Every structure is written in C-alpha cells, then in structure tokens.
Amino acid sequence: MFNMDFYKKAELLHLSTLIENKCNIKTVIREHITRTKTQKYHLYISDESLKDFIDLINTYYDSNLIIKKPSVIYAPGSKEFSILIGLLLGDGSLSLSTGFTGTARYEHTCKHYDFLAALSDQWLPLYFEKSSATPWPKENPTQWWRGSQMLPELFDLYTLWYKPECVNGKKVKIIPLNLLETNFNEISLAHWFMDDGYFYNRDKTFYFCTDNFTFVECEFLAKLLHKKCNIKATVNKRTTTVNSITTTMWRIRVSRSSVCLFRQLVKPYLLPVFYYKLGSE
C-alpha cells in the first residue's frame, strides 16, 4: 500500500496509469475516510500483480531485505476458513492496514460475549490473541468488540468483500460470488446463523438479516443454500419508512420444508448460548 493522502484522485489515476504502462503493474485506488471526516486515498498493488511487484522490488534490494509474501494461516478448504466465511456473511468486517495486511473486527451485545471469546478460544486462535474484548461505550457498555492481528490474507479477502470506492463515506460489503461457490458449507452456515440468523415464531421458520445486500446477492445466497446444503430458501421483501423515506431491503427465508434439515446441519456447530435461536421443534 502507498499512502497518498496528499494527492488528488486525478493525480492518482494518472500515476496508476503510468505504473501500469511503465512497469506492467496494475494498481487499485481506494478511498478512506479519516477521523476528521476527510476523504483521502491509498494506492494498492492489485493481487494479480503482487508477485510481479515483489520480483521487481527485489531486483533492487539487498539479498537480506527480500520481500516475501507470507504463507496463508487458514487456507481455503480448512474448517477455519469456512468459519471465517460465515462470520463475514454476518456482521464481521474487514479493514485495510499497512504493508499489504488487513484486520478483521467482530462485535456483539453484552449477552453474547461468548461469541467474541470463541474467536480466540475455539474458532480462529491464530487470528485473535487471547486478550479481553473492548467494551463500547466505555461507561455502561452495551456491546463488545475484538480486532484481529494484521495479516496479508485478510488484505486479500478485503479486496473480494468490499467495493473499491466508498459510498456516502462508508465502505460497502459485497458478496464474493466465486469465493462462496467453492468454500461455503454447513460450517459457514452455522456461524452466519449465530451472527445474523433468527427463528420467526409466527412463520415457524428461519430468517437471515441480509438487509445490506442487494436483491441479486440475496437471490444468489438463497440458491447457494440449496446447492451446498440442500436447504430451500426464498428472498423476502421488507420495507421501512423513516422521515417519509421508504427503503426496500431483502431477507432470506428458509422454506418450512427445510426447517428440520436446517436445525440438524447447524446445531453441532452452535455455541450453547445460541441454542435459543433454533426455536421449538
């Protein structure tokens, strides 16, 4: 990553084009909002050009300073990676750090502190150190949050899970279709459910809060549930009106014919504190 806070976007676009033309290295410009609400920019080497960039830099480095891309801690296909997929489908978030690294952040209400403890104790111990979570707000906290170590693989995942540009000063999470096609499974489903799922007693079935995803993304997720877990699901429309402004959102509803199968698949991976979400059988 190159910190380009003092450059305008037009200048970075020119620089990005220059780097590609002169060095055959592709770059990505990403916005970030500072604590003072100022819009700034960072220049990143694209993942497809990272190896070429490292080789280029190493040409001019002393042999003792050669840059190497660190090995992946939790590779695709591992149980831990499946867990990470589920957590990111929920309220988990990623952010960019220095030196081609990223961090993961998770937060939960006080009554679900066990969820945050499990990040280091059970699920992703090499991401999260055994340290106490941070209360928010500090006085009379209503929730707790934990951040991971800065890791290169989280940088790579960030580029898949977020749009390059901010929208209204905020980063926007998206669904990485290809990644989920090959890595989503019942473990991912269970951890997603603990975070963003619930049992709606009136309908006697399960829902996922996918309000921030588009209809197309929710439709993909519904089809993914059937393809990967044999769970039938539909996309339900939901509207809210605030200050005379109506917003349309979408939630995934598990079909009643799949309720029993859903319970069987997710229960082995749930923390006991979340058994209440399974509803009455």
mmCIF file of C-alpha atoms in Angstrom:
data_model
loop_
_atom_site.group_PDB
_atom_site.id
_atom_site.type_symbol
_atom_site.label_atom_id
_atom_site.label_comp_id
_atom_site.label_asym_id
_atom_site.label_seq_id
_atom_site.Cartn_x
_atom_site.Cartn_y
_atom_site.Cartn_z
ATOM 1 C CA MET A 1 0.000 0.000 0.000
ATOM 2 C CA PHE A 2 1.141 3.530 -0.765
ATOM 3 C CA ASN A 3 -0.147 6.287 1.491
ATOM 4 C CA MET A 4 -1.221 9.025 -0.941
ATOM 5 C CA ASP A 5 -3.169 11.276 1.419
ATOM 6 C CA PHE A 6 -1.784 14.470 -0.080
ATOM 7 C CA TYR A 7 -2.643 13.639 -3.684
ATOM 8 C CA LYS A 8 -5.878 14.290 -5.552
ATOM 9 C CA LYS A 9 -7.732 11.408 -7.161
ATOM 10 C CA ALA A 10 -6.994 12.705 -10.666
ATOM 11 C CA GLU A 11 -3.289 12.666 -9.866
ATOM 12 C CA LEU A 12 -3.515 9.102 -8.593
ATOM 13 C CA LEU A 13 -5.361 7.993 -11.712
ATOM 14 C CA HIS A 14 -2.507 9.419 -13.787
ATOM 15 C CA LEU A 15 0.068 7.722 -11.554
ATOM 16 C CA SER A 16 -1.784 4.417 -11.694
ATOM 17 C CA THR A 17 -1.812 4.512 -15.487
ATOM 18 C CA LEU A 18 1.879 5.420 -15.529
ATOM 19 C CA ILE A 19 2.819 2.474 -13.282
ATOM 20 C CA GLU A 20 0.896 0.058 -15.484
ATOM 21 C CA ASN A 21 2.379 1.431 -18.733
ATOM 22 C CA LYS A 22 5.954 1.648 -17.492
ATOM 23 C CA CYS A 23 6.163 -1.336 -15.146
ATOM 24 C CA ASN A 24 3.228 -3.543 -16.209
ATOM 25 C CA ILE A 25 1.976 -3.414 -12.604
ATOM 26 C CA LYS A 26 -1.757 -2.972 -12.033
ATOM 27 C CA THR A 27 -2.901 -0.860 -9.101
ATOM 28 C CA VAL A 28 -6.158 -0.066 -7.312
ATOM 29 C CA ILE A 29 -7.159 3.282 -5.807
ATOM 30 C CA ARG A 30 -9.204 3.024 -2.626
ATOM 31 C CA GLU A 31 -10.903 5.769 -0.671
ATOM 32 C CA HIS A 32 -10.769 6.035 3.086
ATOM 33 C CA ILE A 33 -12.345 8.481 5.484
ATOM 34 C CA THR A 34 -10.182 9.907 8.261
ATOM 35 C CA ARG A 35 -11.342 10.528 11.819
ATOM 36 C CA THR A 36 -11.885 14.165 10.851
ATOM 37 C CA LYS A 37 -14.257 13.010 8.073
ATOM 38 C CA THR A 38 -11.773 13.956 5.345
ATOM 39 C CA GLN A 39 -11.678 11.930 2.153
ATOM 40 C CA LYS A 40 -8.229 10.522 1.371
ATOM 41 C CA TYR A 41 -6.817 7.895 -0.968
ATOM 42 C CA HIS A 42 -4.448 4.926 -0.840
ATOM 43 C CA LEU A 43 -2.831 3.216 -3.804
ATOM 44 C CA TYR A 44 -2.659 -0.591 -3.679
ATOM 45 C CA ILE A 45 -0.923 -3.103 -5.876
ATOM 46 C CA SER A 46 -3.604 -5.397 -7.300
ATOM 47 C CA ASP A 47 -3.479 -9.023 -6.212
ATOM 48 C CA GLU A 48 -2.826 -10.222 -9.760
ATOM 49 C CA SER A 49 0.293 -8.018 -9.983
ATOM 50 C CA LEU A 50 1.589 -8.580 -6.462
ATOM 51 C CA LYS A 51 4.102 -11.285 -7.428
ATOM 52 C CA ASP A 52 5.469 -9.155 -10.300
ATOM 53 C CA PHE A 53 5.728 -6.161 -7.955
ATOM 54 C CA ILE A 54 7.661 -8.171 -5.361
ATOM 55 C CA ASP A 55 10.000 -9.523 -8.039
ATOM 56 C CA LEU A 56 10.583 -6.006 -9.326
ATOM 57 C CA ILE A 57 11.370 -4.583 -5.889
ATOM 58 C CA ASN A 58 13.632 -7.497 -5.027
ATOM 59 C CA THR A 59 15.727 -6.724 -8.101
ATOM 60 C CA TYR A 60 16.947 -3.573 -6.366
ATOM 61 C CA TYR A 61 17.050 -4.853 -2.796
ATOM 62 C CA ASP A 62 19.958 -6.232 -0.829
ATOM 63 C CA SER A 63 19.618 -10.016 -0.552
ATOM 64 C CA ASN A 64 18.881 -9.655 3.177
ATOM 65 C CA LEU A 65 15.893 -7.412 2.525
ATOM 66 C CA ILE A 66 13.990 -9.529 0.016
ATOM 67 C CA ILE A 67 10.224 -9.163 0.302
ATOM 68 C CA LYS A 68 8.241 -12.361 0.520
ATOM 69 C CA LYS A 69 4.513 -12.760 0.675
ATOM 70 C CA PRO A 70 3.831 -14.612 3.956
ATOM 71 C CA SER A 71 2.182 -18.000 3.859
ATOM 72 C CA VAL A 72 -1.539 -18.239 4.481
ATOM 73 C CA ILE A 73 -2.555 -19.225 8.021
ATOM 74 C CA TYR A 74 -6.043 -20.528 7.245
ATOM 75 C CA ALA A 75 -6.217 -21.715 3.634
ATOM 76 C CA PRO A 76 -9.438 -22.155 1.628
ATOM 77 C CA GLY A 77 -10.859 -25.591 2.338
ATOM 78 C CA SER A 78 -9.920 -25.563 6.010
ATOM 79 C CA LYS A 79 -12.515 -25.590 8.781
ATOM 80 C CA GLU A 80 -11.246 -22.204 9.969
ATOM 81 C CA PHE A 81 -11.700 -20.660 6.534
ATOM 82 C CA SER A 82 -15.275 -21.970 6.432
ATOM 83 C CA ILE A 83 -15.885 -20.308 9.804
ATOM 84 C CA LEU A 84 -14.420 -17.044 8.530
ATOM 85 C CA ILE A 85 -16.735 -17.117 5.507
ATOM 86 C CA GLY A 86 -19.766 -17.449 7.777
ATOM 87 C CA LEU A 87 -18.651 -14.662 10.093
ATOM 88 C CA LEU A 88 -18.071 -12.296 7.171
ATOM 89 C CA LEU A 89 -21.536 -13.032 5.801
ATOM 90 C CA GLY A 90 -22.782 -11.766 9.155
ATOM 91 C CA ASP A 91 -21.672 -8.646 10.983
ATOM 92 C CA GLY A 92 -17.943 -9.292 10.745
ATOM 93 C CA SER A 93 -15.973 -6.605 8.945
ATOM 94 C CA LEU A 94 -12.551 -6.197 7.352
ATOM 95 C CA SER A 95 -10.330 -3.143 7.062
ATOM 96 C CA LEU A 96 -7.012 -2.413 5.383
ATOM 97 C CA SER A 97 -3.779 -1.964 7.300
ATOM 98 C CA THR A 98 -0.208 -1.176 6.356
ATOM 99 C CA GLY A 99 2.130 -3.384 4.336
ATOM 100 C CA PHE A 100 -0.400 -5.463 2.362
ATOM 101 C CA THR A 101 -2.218 -6.533 5.522
ATOM 102 C CA GLY A 102 -5.779 -6.361 6.733
ATOM 103 C CA THR A 103 -7.632 -6.825 10.006
ATOM 104 C CA ALA A 104 -10.929 -8.429 10.953
ATOM 105 C CA ARG A 105 -13.316 -6.969 13.516
ATOM 106 C CA TYR A 106 -16.310 -8.502 15.263
ATOM 107 C CA GLU A 107 -18.710 -7.067 17.767
ATOM 108 C CA HIS A 108 -21.640 -8.387 19.768
ATOM 109 C CA THR A 109 -24.006 -7.381 22.533
ATOM 110 C CA CYS A 110 -23.002 -7.999 26.131
ATOM 111 C CA LYS A 111 -25.206 -11.084 26.481
ATOM 112 C CA HIS A 112 -23.315 -12.730 23.603
ATOM 113 C CA TYR A 113 -19.808 -12.171 24.924
ATOM 114 C CA ASP A 114 -19.205 -15.925 24.482
ATOM 115 C CA PHE A 115 -19.223 -15.303 20.727
ATOM 116 C CA LEU A 116 -16.222 -12.976 20.984
ATOM 117 C CA ALA A 117 -14.397 -15.283 23.380
ATOM 118 C CA ALA A 118 -14.763 -18.161 20.929
ATOM 119 C CA LEU A 119 -12.839 -16.222 18.268
ATOM 120 C CA SER A 120 -9.575 -16.921 20.085
ATOM 121 C CA ASP A 121 -10.539 -19.931 22.216
ATOM 122 C CA GLN A 122 -12.108 -22.127 19.525
ATOM 123 C CA TRP A 123 -12.565 -20.739 16.028
ATOM 124 C CA LEU A 124 -9.656 -18.590 14.821
ATOM 125 C CA PRO A 125 -6.942 -18.740 17.523
ATOM 126 C CA LEU A 126 -4.125 -17.745 15.136
ATOM 127 C CA TYR A 127 -6.015 -14.585 14.113
ATOM 128 C CA PHE A 128 -7.157 -13.455 17.538
ATOM 129 C CA GLU A 129 -4.870 -13.318 20.535
ATOM 130 C CA LYS A 130 -6.187 -14.336 23.941
ATOM 131 C CA SER A 131 -6.995 -10.874 25.176
ATOM 132 C CA SER A 132 -10.132 -9.360 26.572
ATOM 133 C CA ALA A 133 -12.586 -7.675 24.252
ATOM 134 C CA THR A 134 -13.067 -3.920 24.252
ATOM 135 C CA PRO A 135 -16.305 -2.534 25.726
ATOM 136 C CA TRP A 136 -18.328 0.111 23.881
ATOM 137 C CA PRO A 137 -19.111 2.648 25.094
ATOM 138 C CA LYS A 138 -16.526 2.536 27.856
ATOM 139 C CA GLU A 139 -19.020 3.600 30.503
ATOM 140 C CA ASN A 140 -22.032 1.299 30.806
ATOM 141 C CA PRO A 141 -21.182 -0.718 27.661
ATOM 142 C CA THR A 142 -23.948 -2.219 25.549
ATOM 143 C CA GLN A 143 -21.624 -4.255 23.332
ATOM 144 C CA TRP A 144 -18.071 -5.544 22.996
ATOM 145 C CA TRP A 145 -15.731 -5.807 20.037
ATOM 146 C CA ARG A 146 -12.497 -7.568 19.122
ATOM 147 C CA GLY A 147 -9.954 -6.939 16.377
ATOM 148 C CA SER A 148 -7.592 -9.457 14.819
ATOM 149 C CA GLN A 149 -3.898 -9.258 14.087
ATOM 150 C CA MET A 150 -2.796 -7.545 10.839
ATOM 151 C CA LEU A 151 -2.466 -10.321 8.258
ATOM 152 C CA PRO A 152 -1.778 -10.447 4.494
ATOM 153 C CA GLU A 153 -4.575 -12.937 3.796
ATOM 154 C CA LEU A 154 -7.112 -10.542 5.329
ATOM 155 C CA PHE A 155 -5.863 -7.894 2.901
ATOM 156 C CA ASP A 156 -6.623 -10.282 0.027
ATOM 157 C CA LEU A 157 -10.072 -11.053 1.427
ATOM 158 C CA TYR A 158 -10.842 -7.346 1.793
ATOM 159 C CA THR A 159 -10.386 -6.843 -1.951
ATOM 160 C CA LEU A 160 -13.026 -9.552 -2.538
ATOM 161 C CA TRP A 161 -15.574 -8.493 0.099
ATOM 162 C CA TYR A 162 -15.650 -4.717 -0.434
ATOM 163 C CA LYS A 163 -16.232 -2.296 -3.288
ATOM 164 C CA PRO A 164 -13.117 -0.286 -4.268
ATOM 165 C CA GLU A 165 -14.908 3.013 -3.662
ATOM 166 C CA CYS A 166 -16.750 4.333 -0.613
ATOM 167 C CA VAL A 167 -20.461 5.192 -0.787
ATOM 168 C CA ASN A 168 -21.530 8.184 1.280
ATOM 169 C CA GLY A 169 -18.217 7.972 3.105
ATOM 170 C CA LYS A 170 -18.651 4.311 4.021
ATOM 171 C CA LYS A 171 -17.117 1.117 2.707
ATOM 172 C CA VAL A 172 -19.674 -1.258 1.196
ATOM 173 C CA LYS A 173 -19.555 -5.020 1.726
ATOM 174 C CA ILE A 174 -20.431 -7.185 -1.259
ATOM 175 C CA ILE A 175 -20.873 -10.916 -1.818
ATOM 176 C CA PRO A 176 -17.780 -12.575 -3.386
ATOM 177 C CA LEU A 177 -19.681 -14.997 -5.612
ATOM 178 C CA ASN A 178 -16.799 -17.196 -6.770
ATOM 179 C CA LEU A 179 -15.339 -17.475 -3.270
ATOM 180 C CA LEU A 180 -18.630 -18.686 -1.798
ATOM 181 C CA GLU A 181 -19.286 -21.064 -4.682
ATOM 182 C CA THR A 182 -16.194 -23.030 -3.702
ATOM 183 C CA ASN A 183 -15.961 -22.502 0.065
ATOM 184 C CA PHE A 184 -19.455 -22.203 1.593
ATOM 185 C CA ASN A 185 -20.650 -25.204 3.618
ATOM 186 C CA GLU A 186 -22.697 -26.129 6.723
ATOM 187 C CA ILE A 187 -19.940 -24.750 8.980
ATOM 188 C CA SER A 188 -20.192 -21.396 7.256
ATOM 189 C CA LEU A 189 -23.973 -21.589 7.521
ATOM 190 C CA ALA A 190 -23.909 -22.198 11.288
ATOM 191 C CA HIS A 191 -21.559 -19.289 12.031
ATOM 192 C CA TRP A 192 -23.535 -16.982 9.751
ATOM 193 C CA PHE A 193 -26.704 -18.048 11.575
ATOM 194 C CA MET A 194 -25.251 -17.315 15.026
ATOM 195 C CA ASP A 195 -24.459 -13.810 13.865
ATOM 196 C CA ASP A 196 -27.369 -12.792 11.624
ATOM 197 C CA GLY A 197 -29.996 -15.523 11.735
ATOM 198 C CA TYR A 198 -33.150 -15.917 13.838
ATOM 199 C CA PHE A 199 -36.253 -18.075 14.250
ATOM 200 C CA TYR A 200 -39.509 -16.274 13.469
ATOM 201 C CA ASN A 201 -42.103 -17.943 15.645
ATOM 202 C CA ARG A 202 -45.120 -16.744 13.661
ATOM 203 C CA ASP A 203 -43.795 -18.328 10.451
ATOM 204 C CA LYS A 204 -42.169 -21.264 12.271
ATOM 205 C CA THR A 205 -39.051 -20.899 10.187
ATOM 206 C CA PHE A 206 -35.639 -19.235 9.984
ATOM 207 C CA TYR A 207 -34.624 -15.898 8.528
ATOM 208 C CA PHE A 208 -31.307 -14.214 7.798
ATOM 209 C CA CYS A 209 -30.869 -10.452 8.168
ATOM 210 C CA THR A 210 -29.401 -9.630 4.771
ATOM 211 C CA ASP A 211 -30.725 -6.060 4.706
ATOM 212 C CA ASN A 212 -27.467 -4.573 3.411
ATOM 213 C CA PHE A 213 -27.144 -6.884 0.423
ATOM 214 C CA THR A 214 -28.812 -6.343 -2.935
ATOM 215 C CA PHE A 215 -31.681 -8.467 -4.242
ATOM 216 C CA VAL A 216 -29.319 -10.138 -6.726
ATOM 217 C CA GLU A 217 -26.893 -11.004 -3.920
ATOM 218 C CA CYS A 218 -29.676 -12.368 -1.711
ATOM 219 C CA GLU A 219 -31.006 -14.426 -4.596
ATOM 220 C CA PHE A 220 -27.509 -15.862 -5.067
ATOM 221 C CA LEU A 221 -27.305 -16.739 -1.355
ATOM 222 C CA ALA A 222 -30.719 -18.426 -1.415
ATOM 223 C CA LYS A 223 -29.639 -20.572 -4.364
ATOM 224 C CA LEU A 224 -26.326 -21.266 -2.640
ATOM 225 C CA LEU A 225 -28.146 -22.680 0.409
ATOM 226 C CA HIS A 226 -29.927 -25.151 -1.829
ATOM 227 C CA LYS A 227 -26.863 -26.036 -3.873
ATOM 228 C CA LYS A 228 -24.461 -26.507 -0.946
ATOM 229 C CA CYS A 229 -26.748 -27.599 1.898
ATOM 230 C CA ASN A 230 -29.929 -28.802 0.160
ATOM 231 C CA ILE A 231 -31.893 -26.130 2.025
ATOM 232 C CA LYS A 232 -34.713 -24.464 0.122
ATOM 233 C CA ALA A 233 -34.989 -20.711 0.676
ATOM 234 C CA THR A 234 -36.642 -17.633 -0.805
ATOM 235 C CA VAL A 235 -35.908 -13.913 -0.813
ATOM 236 C CA ASN A 236 -38.496 -11.825 1.045
ATOM 237 C CA LYS A 237 -39.084 -8.120 0.515
ATOM 238 C CA ARG A 238 -39.008 -5.812 3.525
ATOM 239 C CA THR A 239 -39.715 -2.082 3.566
ATOM 240 C CA THR A 240 -39.117 0.528 6.252
ATOM 241 C CA THR A 241 -40.124 4.182 6.304
ATOM 242 C CA VAL A 242 -38.115 6.795 8.208
ATOM 243 C CA ASN A 243 -38.842 10.525 7.860
ATOM 244 C CA SER A 244 -41.161 9.797 4.917
ATOM 245 C CA ILE A 245 -38.365 7.960 3.082
ATOM 246 C CA THR A 246 -39.178 4.337 2.227
ATOM 247 C CA THR A 247 -36.317 1.884 1.901
ATOM 248 C CA THR A 248 -36.600 -1.575 0.369
ATOM 249 C CA MET A 249 -34.470 -4.380 1.792
ATOM 250 C CA TRP A 250 -34.320 -8.141 1.374
ATOM 251 C CA ARG A 251 -34.149 -11.040 3.801
ATOM 252 C CA ILE A 252 -33.614 -14.735 3.184
ATOM 253 C CA ARG A 253 -36.355 -17.044 4.443
ATOM 254 C CA VAL A 254 -35.820 -20.781 4.878
ATOM 255 C CA SER A 255 -38.734 -22.778 3.491
ATOM 256 C CA ARG A 256 -40.695 -24.726 6.090
ATOM 257 C CA SER A 257 -39.919 -27.966 4.302
ATOM 258 C CA SER A 258 -36.233 -27.388 5.130
ATOM 259 C CA VAL A 259 -36.582 -26.328 8.772
ATOM 260 C CA CYS A 260 -35.719 -29.735 10.248
ATOM 261 C CA LEU A 261 -32.719 -30.181 7.982
ATOM 262 C CA PHE A 262 -31.552 -26.663 8.818
ATOM 263 C CA ARG A 263 -31.581 -27.455 12.549
ATOM 264 C CA GLN A 264 -29.703 -30.719 12.009
ATOM 265 C CA LEU A 265 -26.973 -29.013 9.984
ATOM 266 C CA VAL A 266 -26.256 -26.016 12.197
ATOM 267 C CA LYS A 267 -26.774 -27.278 15.764
ATOM 268 C CA PRO A 268 -23.466 -29.232 16.023
ATOM 269 C CA TYR A 269 -21.532 -26.001 15.402
ATOM 270 C CA LEU A 270 -23.526 -23.583 17.567
ATOM 271 C CA LEU A 271 -22.338 -22.248 20.892
ATOM 272 C CA PRO A 272 -24.859 -23.307 23.585
ATOM 273 C CA VAL A 273 -25.725 -19.670 24.247
ATOM 274 C CA PHE A 274 -27.262 -19.569 20.750
ATOM 275 C CA TYR A 275 -29.463 -22.667 21.029
ATOM 276 C CA TYR A 276 -32.438 -20.395 21.682
ATOM 277 C CA LYS A 277 -32.229 -19.300 18.032
ATOM 278 C CA LEU A 278 -33.256 -22.775 16.909
ATOM 279 C CA GLY A 279 -36.821 -22.267 18.142
ATOM 280 C CA SER A 280 -39.086 -25.038 19.316
ATOM 281 C CA GLU A 281 -39.041 -28.285 17.357
#
